[in-house]
mmCIF file of C-alpha atoms in Angstrom:
data_model
loop_
_atom_site.group_PDB
_atom_site.id
_atom_site.type_symbol
_atom_site.label_atom_id
_atom_site.label_comp_id
_atom_site.label_asym_id
_atom_site.label_seq_id
_atom_site.Cartn_x
_atom_site.Cartn_y
_atom_site.Cartn_z
ATOM 1 C CA THR W 1388 7.983 -17.171 19.787
ATOM 2 C CA ASP W 1389 8.418 -19.767 23.004
ATOM 3 C CA GLU W 1390 12.328 -20.251 24.071
ATOM 4 C CA SER W 1391 12.513 -22.582 21.405
ATOM 5 C CA GLY W 1392 12.014 -20.830 18.417
ATOM 6 C CA GLN W 1393 7.915 -22.309 18.257
ATOM 7 C CA ALA W 1394 5.010 -20.137 17.169
ATOM 8 C CA LEU W 1395 2.452 -19.794 19.571
ATOM 9 C CA LEU W 1396 -0.791 -18.979 19.531
ATOM 10 C CA PRO W 1397 -3.198 -16.860 20.831
ATOM 11 C CA THR W 1398 -4.963 -18.883 24.096
ATOM 12 C CA ALA W 1399 -8.579 -18.980 22.531
ATOM 13 C CA VAL W 1400 -6.974 -20.645 19.750
ATOM 14 C CA GLN W 1401 -4.498 -23.209 21.392
ATOM 15 C CA ARG W 1402 -8.360 -23.726 24.318
ATOM 16 C CA ASP W 1403 -10.575 -24.298 21.059
ATOM 17 C CA LEU W 1404 -12.101 -21.501 21.736
ATOM 18 C CA VAL W 1405 -12.413 -19.791 18.741
ATOM 19 C CA ASP W 1406 -13.049 -21.553 15.107
ATOM 20 C CA GLY W 1407 -11.365 -19.352 12.990
ATOM 21 C CA VAL W 1408 -8.904 -16.391 13.195
ATOM 22 C CA ILE W 1409 -8.673 -13.305 10.967
ATOM 23 C CA VAL W 1410 -4.593 -13.349 10.299
ATOM 24 C CA PHE W 1411 -4.029 -9.147 10.440
ATOM 25 C CA GLY W 1412 -1.309 -8.056 7.750
ATOM 26 C CA TYR W 1413 2.545 -9.624 7.155
ATOM 27 C CA SER W 1414 2.972 -13.002 9.609
ATOM 28 C CA ASP W 1415 5.623 -15.614 10.059
ATOM 29 C CA ASP W 1416 5.186 -18.816 8.368
ATOM 30 C CA LYS W 1417 5.530 -20.867 11.895
ATOM 31 C CA TYR W 1418 2.085 -19.091 12.467
ATOM 32 C CA ILE W 1419 0.379 -20.117 9.730
ATOM 33 C CA GLN W 1420 1.989 -23.899 9.856
ATOM 34 C CA CYS W 1421 1.102 -23.891 13.780
ATOM 35 C CA LEU W 1422 -3.123 -22.638 12.355
ATOM 36 C CA SER W 1423 -2.820 -24.978 8.904
ATOM 37 C CA ARG W 1424 -1.821 -27.998 11.804
ATOM 38 C CA ASP W 1425 -4.636 -27.721 14.132
ATOM 39 C CA LYS W 1426 -7.324 -27.075 12.036
ATOM 40 C CA VAL W 1427 -7.995 -23.457 12.730
ATOM 41 C CA TYR W 1428 -9.864 -21.502 9.291
ATOM 42 C CA PHE W 1429 -8.243 -18.425 8.521
ATOM 43 C CA VAL W 1430 -8.573 -15.104 6.709
ATOM 44 C CA HIS W 1431 -5.977 -12.790 5.891
ATOM 45 C CA LEU W 1432 -6.276 -9.318 6.074
ATOM 46 C CA GLU W 1433 -4.091 -7.493 3.846
ATOM 47 C CA GLU W 1434 -1.784 -9.262 3.169
ATOM 48 C CA ILE W 1435 -0.861 -11.164 0.810
ATOM 49 C CA ASP W 1436 1.989 -14.289 -0.183
ATOM 50 C CA PRO W 1437 1.730 -16.538 -3.395
ATOM 51 C CA SER W 1438 3.032 -19.369 -1.693
ATOM 52 C CA ARG W 1439 -0.182 -20.182 0.172
ATOM 53 C CA ASP W 1440 -3.218 -21.046 -0.386
ATOM 54 C CA SER W 1441 -6.007 -19.080 1.757
ATOM 55 C CA VAL W 1442 -8.335 -16.407 1.592
ATOM 56 C CA VAL W 1443 -7.608 -13.013 1.201
ATOM 57 C CA VAL W 1444 -8.806 -10.048 1.062
ATOM 58 C CA LEU W 1445 -6.861 -6.854 0.457
ATOM 59 C CA THR W 1446 -6.958 -2.522 -0.461
ATOM 60 C CA ASP W 1447 -6.767 -2.841 -4.541
ATOM 61 C CA HIS W 1448 -3.912 -1.009 -4.667
ATOM 62 C CA LEU W 1449 -3.525 -1.834 -8.116
ATOM 63 C CA HIS W 1450 -6.887 0.233 -9.338
ATOM 64 C CA ASN W 1451 -5.811 2.805 -6.833
ATOM 65 C CA ILE W 1452 -2.383 3.596 -7.980
ATOM 66 C CA SER W 1453 -4.769 3.992 -11.459
ATOM 67 C CA LEU W 1454 -6.754 6.961 -10.339
ATOM 68 C CA LEU W 1455 -3.806 8.326 -9.429
ATOM 69 C CA VAL W 1456 -1.428 8.270 -12.826
ATOM 70 C CA GLU W 1457 -4.938 9.146 -14.259
ATOM 71 C CA HIS W 1458 -5.672 12.062 -12.097
ATOM 72 C CA LEU W 1459 -2.155 13.363 -12.981
ATOM 73 C CA LEU W 1460 -2.223 12.995 -16.451
ATOM 74 C CA GLU W 1461 -5.490 14.893 -17.530
ATOM 75 C CA LEU W 1462 -3.162 17.396 -15.231
ATOM 76 C CA GLY W 1463 -0.588 17.393 -18.217
ATOM 77 C CA HIS W 1464 2.152 14.868 -15.746
ATOM 78 C CA ARG W 1465 4.035 12.929 -18.264
ATOM 79 C CA ARG W 1466 7.203 13.077 -16.273
ATOM 80 C CA MET W 1467 6.302 11.440 -13.046
ATOM 81 C CA GLY W 1468 7.606 9.212 -10.795
ATOM 82 C CA ILE W 1469 6.669 6.705 -7.593
ATOM 83 C CA ALA W 1470 8.446 5.976 -3.693
ATOM 84 C CA ALA W 1471 8.678 2.709 -2.421
ATOM 85 C CA CYS W 1472 10.169 0.454 0.233
ATOM 86 C CA LEU W 1473 11.010 -2.569 -2.599
ATOM 87 C CA ASP W 1474 12.672 -4.121 0.886
ATOM 88 C CA MET W 1475 9.299 -5.070 2.572
ATOM 89 C CA PRO W 1476 9.334 -8.319 3.042
ATOM 90 C CA TRP W 1477 5.508 -9.093 1.748
ATOM 91 C CA GLU W 1478 3.996 -7.759 -1.525
ATOM 92 C CA THR W 1479 1.223 -4.849 -0.838
ATOM 93 C CA MET W 1480 5.032 -1.873 -2.152
ATOM 94 C CA ALA W 1481 5.159 -4.554 -5.089
ATOM 95 C CA GLN W 1482 1.853 -4.082 -5.751
ATOM 96 C CA HIS W 1483 1.650 -0.391 -6.151
ATOM 97 C CA VAL W 1484 4.979 -0.697 -8.124
ATOM 98 C CA LEU W 1485 2.848 -2.771 -10.788
ATOM 99 C CA GLY W 1486 -0.521 -0.529 -10.462
ATOM 100 C CA PHE W 1487 2.315 2.193 -11.619
ATOM 101 C CA GLU W 1488 3.887 0.046 -14.452
ATOM 102 C CA LEU W 1489 0.208 -0.933 -16.141
ATOM 103 C CA SER W 1490 -1.052 2.793 -15.530
ATOM 104 C CA MET W 1491 1.624 4.471 -17.318
ATOM 105 C CA ARG W 1492 1.901 1.828 -19.615
ATOM 106 C CA LYS W 1493 -1.917 1.460 -20.396
ATOM 107 C CA ALA W 1494 -1.402 5.496 -21.205
ATOM 108 C CA GLY W 1495 1.350 5.399 -23.685
ATOM 109 C CA LEU W 1496 3.791 6.062 -21.155
ATOM 110 C CA GLU W 1497 7.908 4.213 -20.859
ATOM 111 C CA PHE W 1498 8.006 2.778 -17.634
ATOM 112 C CA LYS W 1499 12.747 3.427 -16.786
ATOM 113 C CA PRO W 1500 12.352 2.008 -12.765
ATOM 114 C CA ALA W 1501 15.697 3.486 -13.043
ATOM 115 C CA GLU W 1502 14.460 7.350 -14.037
ATOM 116 C CA GLN W 1503 10.052 6.514 -12.020
ATOM 117 C CA VAL W 1504 10.937 4.469 -9.129
ATOM 118 C CA PHE W 1505 12.972 6.314 -5.639
ATOM 119 C CA SER W 1506 13.057 4.204 -3.475
ATOM 120 C CA PHE W 1507 13.923 3.958 0.066
ATOM 121 C CA LYS W 1508 15.004 1.104 2.831
ATOM 122 C CA PHE W 1509 12.203 -0.220 5.077
ATOM 123 C CA GLU W 1510 14.512 1.109 8.052
ATOM 124 C CA GLU W 1511 13.555 4.165 6.613
ATOM 125 C CA LEU W 1512 9.867 4.609 6.751
ATOM 126 C CA TYR W 1513 9.692 6.867 9.034
ATOM 127 C CA VAL W 1514 11.632 9.258 7.031
ATOM 128 C CA ALA W 1515 11.005 8.626 3.753
ATOM 129 C CA GLY W 1516 9.324 11.446 2.444
ATOM 130 C CA ARG W 1517 12.571 13.487 3.309
ATOM 131 C CA ARG W 1518 14.844 10.886 2.021
ATOM 132 C CA VAL W 1519 13.142 10.829 -1.631
ATOM 133 C CA ALA W 1520 12.100 14.654 -1.970
ATOM 134 C CA GLN W 1521 16.151 14.230 -1.355
ATOM 135 C CA GLN W 1522 16.113 12.094 -4.320
ATOM 136 C CA ILE W 1523 14.144 15.025 -6.710
ATOM 137 C CA LEU W 1524 15.875 17.983 -5.473
ATOM 138 C CA ASN W 1525 18.506 15.879 -6.661
ATOM 139 C CA ARG W 1526 18.205 14.974 -9.670
ATOM 140 C CA ALA W 1527 19.069 17.793 -12.537
ATOM 141 C CA GLU W 1528 15.936 16.143 -14.225
ATOM 142 C CA ARG W 1529 13.101 16.077 -12.142
ATOM 143 C CA PRO W 1530 9.413 14.268 -12.048
ATOM 144 C CA THR W 1531 6.810 16.777 -12.683
ATOM 145 C CA ALA W 1532 4.923 15.041 -9.869
ATOM 146 C CA ILE W 1533 4.939 12.224 -7.116
ATOM 147 C CA ILE W 1534 2.706 9.493 -5.654
ATOM 148 C CA PHE W 1535 3.547 7.822 -2.442
ATOM 149 C CA THR W 1536 1.907 4.950 -0.949
ATOM 150 C CA GLU W 1537 0.982 6.461 2.649
ATOM 151 C CA ASP W 1538 -0.251 10.293 3.229
ATOM 152 C CA THR W 1539 2.726 10.965 5.921
ATOM 153 C CA TYR W 1540 5.287 9.763 3.373
ATOM 154 C CA ALA W 1541 4.400 13.108 1.348
ATOM 155 C CA VAL W 1542 3.659 15.383 3.984
ATOM 156 C CA GLN W 1543 6.998 14.918 4.668
ATOM 157 C CA ALA W 1544 8.098 15.271 1.061
ATOM 158 C CA ILE W 1545 6.507 18.490 1.003
ATOM 159 C CA ILE W 1546 7.704 19.926 4.161
ATOM 160 C CA THR W 1547 11.522 19.561 2.280
ATOM 161 C CA PHE W 1548 10.083 20.367 -1.294
ATOM 162 C CA GLN W 1549 8.749 23.943 0.159
ATOM 163 C CA SER W 1550 12.154 23.721 2.848
ATOM 164 C CA GLU W 1551 14.365 24.323 -0.791
ATOM 165 C CA GLY W 1552 12.205 26.403 -1.846
ATOM 166 C CA LEU W 1553 9.542 24.411 -4.415
ATOM 167 C CA ASN W 1554 5.967 24.891 -4.314
ATOM 168 C CA VAL W 1555 4.052 22.483 -3.954
ATOM 169 C CA PRO W 1556 1.881 21.536 -6.594
ATOM 170 C CA ARG W 1557 3.201 24.398 -8.893
ATOM 171 C CA ASP W 1558 6.513 23.491 -9.296
ATOM 172 C CA ILE W 1559 5.749 19.868 -8.448
ATOM 173 C CA SER W 1560 3.003 17.730 -7.382
ATOM 174 C CA VAL W 1561 2.466 15.484 -4.573
ATOM 175 C CA VAL W 1562 0.206 12.860 -4.086
ATOM 176 C CA GLY W 1563 -0.650 10.235 -1.281
ATOM 177 C CA CYS W 1564 -2.505 7.505 -0.302
ATOM 178 C CA GLY W 1565 -5.203 7.100 3.007
ATOM 179 C CA ASN W 1566 -6.953 9.851 3.589
ATOM 180 C CA TYR W 1567 -5.005 9.852 6.241
ATOM 181 C CA GLN W 1568 -5.398 13.722 9.476
ATOM 182 C CA CYS W 1569 -2.278 14.835 8.576
ATOM 183 C CA GLY W 1570 -2.749 15.408 4.327
ATOM 184 C CA LEU W 1571 -6.003 17.542 5.868
ATOM 185 C CA GLY W 1572 -3.706 19.619 8.156
ATOM 186 C CA SER W 1573 -0.638 19.862 4.739
ATOM 187 C CA ARG W 1574 -0.174 22.564 3.118
ATOM 188 C CA PRO W 1575 -1.480 22.962 1.141
ATOM 189 C CA THR W 1576 -4.661 19.803 1.658
ATOM 190 C CA LEU W 1577 -3.518 16.964 0.109
ATOM 191 C CA THR W 1578 -4.617 14.753 -3.170
ATOM 192 C CA THR W 1579 -5.458 11.059 -1.140
ATOM 193 C CA ILE W 1580 -7.227 7.913 -2.128
ATOM 194 C CA LYS W 1581 -10.206 7.583 0.644
ATOM 195 C CA LYS W 1582 -9.409 3.741 0.951
ATOM 196 C CA PHE W 1583 -12.683 1.711 3.383
ATOM 197 C CA PRO W 1584 -10.416 -1.019 6.336
ATOM 198 C CA GLU W 1585 -13.685 -0.934 7.519
ATOM 199 C CA LEU W 1586 -15.258 -2.461 4.433
ATOM 200 C CA SER W 1587 -12.488 -4.594 4.926
ATOM 201 C CA ALA W 1588 -12.895 -6.525 7.719
ATOM 202 C CA GLN W 1589 -16.534 -6.820 7.225
ATOM 203 C CA ARG W 1590 -15.316 -8.338 3.950
ATOM 204 C CA ALA W 1591 -12.789 -10.949 6.266
ATOM 205 C CA ILE W 1592 -15.683 -11.541 8.572
ATOM 206 C CA GLU W 1593 -18.122 -12.870 6.221
ATOM 207 C CA LYS W 1594 -15.323 -15.276 3.662
ATOM 208 C CA LEU W 1595 -14.317 -16.607 7.751
ATOM 209 C CA ALA W 1596 -18.457 -17.846 8.823
ATOM 210 C CA GLU W 1597 -18.403 -18.742 5.268
ATOM 211 C CA LEU W 1598 -15.179 -20.659 5.723
ATOM 212 C CA ILE W 1599 -16.482 -22.322 9.096
ATOM 213 C CA GLU W 1600 -19.537 -22.881 7.577
ATOM 214 C CA LYS W 1601 -18.692 -24.676 4.125
ATOM 215 C CA GLY W 1602 -15.280 -25.924 4.341
ATOM 216 C CA PRO W 1603 -12.309 -23.843 2.518
ATOM 217 C CA SER W 1604 -12.669 -23.905 -1.611
ATOM 218 C CA GLU W 1605 -10.046 -25.499 -3.927
ATOM 219 C CA VAL W 1606 -8.873 -22.540 -5.636
ATOM 220 C CA PRO W 1607 -8.019 -19.456 -3.633
ATOM 221 C CA GLU W 1608 -9.871 -16.446 -3.769
ATOM 222 C CA ARG W 1609 -8.396 -12.772 -3.951
ATOM 223 C CA ILE W 1610 -10.885 -10.015 -3.189
ATOM 224 C CA TYR W 1611 -9.542 -6.622 -3.058
ATOM 225 C CA ILE W 1612 -11.291 -3.020 -1.722
ATOM 226 C CA PRO W 1613 -11.115 -0.880 -4.571
ATOM 227 C CA GLY W 1614 -10.688 3.370 -3.167
ATOM 228 C CA ARG W 1615 -11.882 6.571 -3.709
ATOM 229 C CA LEU W 1616 -9.978 9.761 -4.936
ATOM 230 C CA ILE W 1617 -9.755 12.685 -3.126
ATOM 231 C CA THR W 1618 -9.192 15.721 -5.313
ATOM 232 C CA ARG W 1619 -7.551 18.602 -2.933
ATOM 233 C CA ASP W 1620 -4.562 21.313 -3.473
ATOM 234 C CA SER W 1621 -1.117 18.892 -3.617
ATOM 235 C CA SER W 1622 -2.065 18.412 -7.399
ATOM 236 C CA GLY W 1623 -2.069 20.572 -10.154
ATOM 237 C CA PRO W 1624 -1.563 21.864 -13.965
ATOM 238 C CA SER W 1625 2.119 19.576 -14.435
ATOM 239 C CA PRO W 1626 4.993 23.277 -15.147
ATOM 240 C CA SER W 1627 5.035 24.071 -18.814
#
């Protein structure tokens, strides 16, 4: 924004050098209003605002979390939890928690947010794994498995559990999302979800080209890109 608070568009957009843009991640309403005002086509990539009528390309968080829950269920886990930042200003974290809830209910298990959702604050992102691990360690009845929405948080939790004498996965299974390098370097190596950002970007480009050529449709479009389960050493059978 400028000094008056007016949203500023990239120079290429201001000079009418592009026909459309891809808006990645969370975006300020003022920015979107400027794009709409100037009749610039845009596609959202990796963020959804229910109030906006637009094309959105998203990682399929509901599907990805269901893969992790199903994996843990196959290992005998019934008392599991999910770590989530509930004060984020965007919808992705809520999608993770919803995916967990739907998967638990599909398996015939109760969903108890107060017991199963381990929350941390937005300003705690860099230490989220440690914060959640401490919450679990302080519980009289701990979950046998915990799902993290990012690999980095999961690796932090593994280190914290190990520092307190817990064995992962014998005492507690820890899984993440992202398939980042830190998960491969973790000991034990991290069970995770491989995402496909290159496919998401490709679909966003295709939809933007379609918008420019044909114009917008009357119905907002949501395109979901599913991930794939990568099973490693941080998940194991539920403790007896």
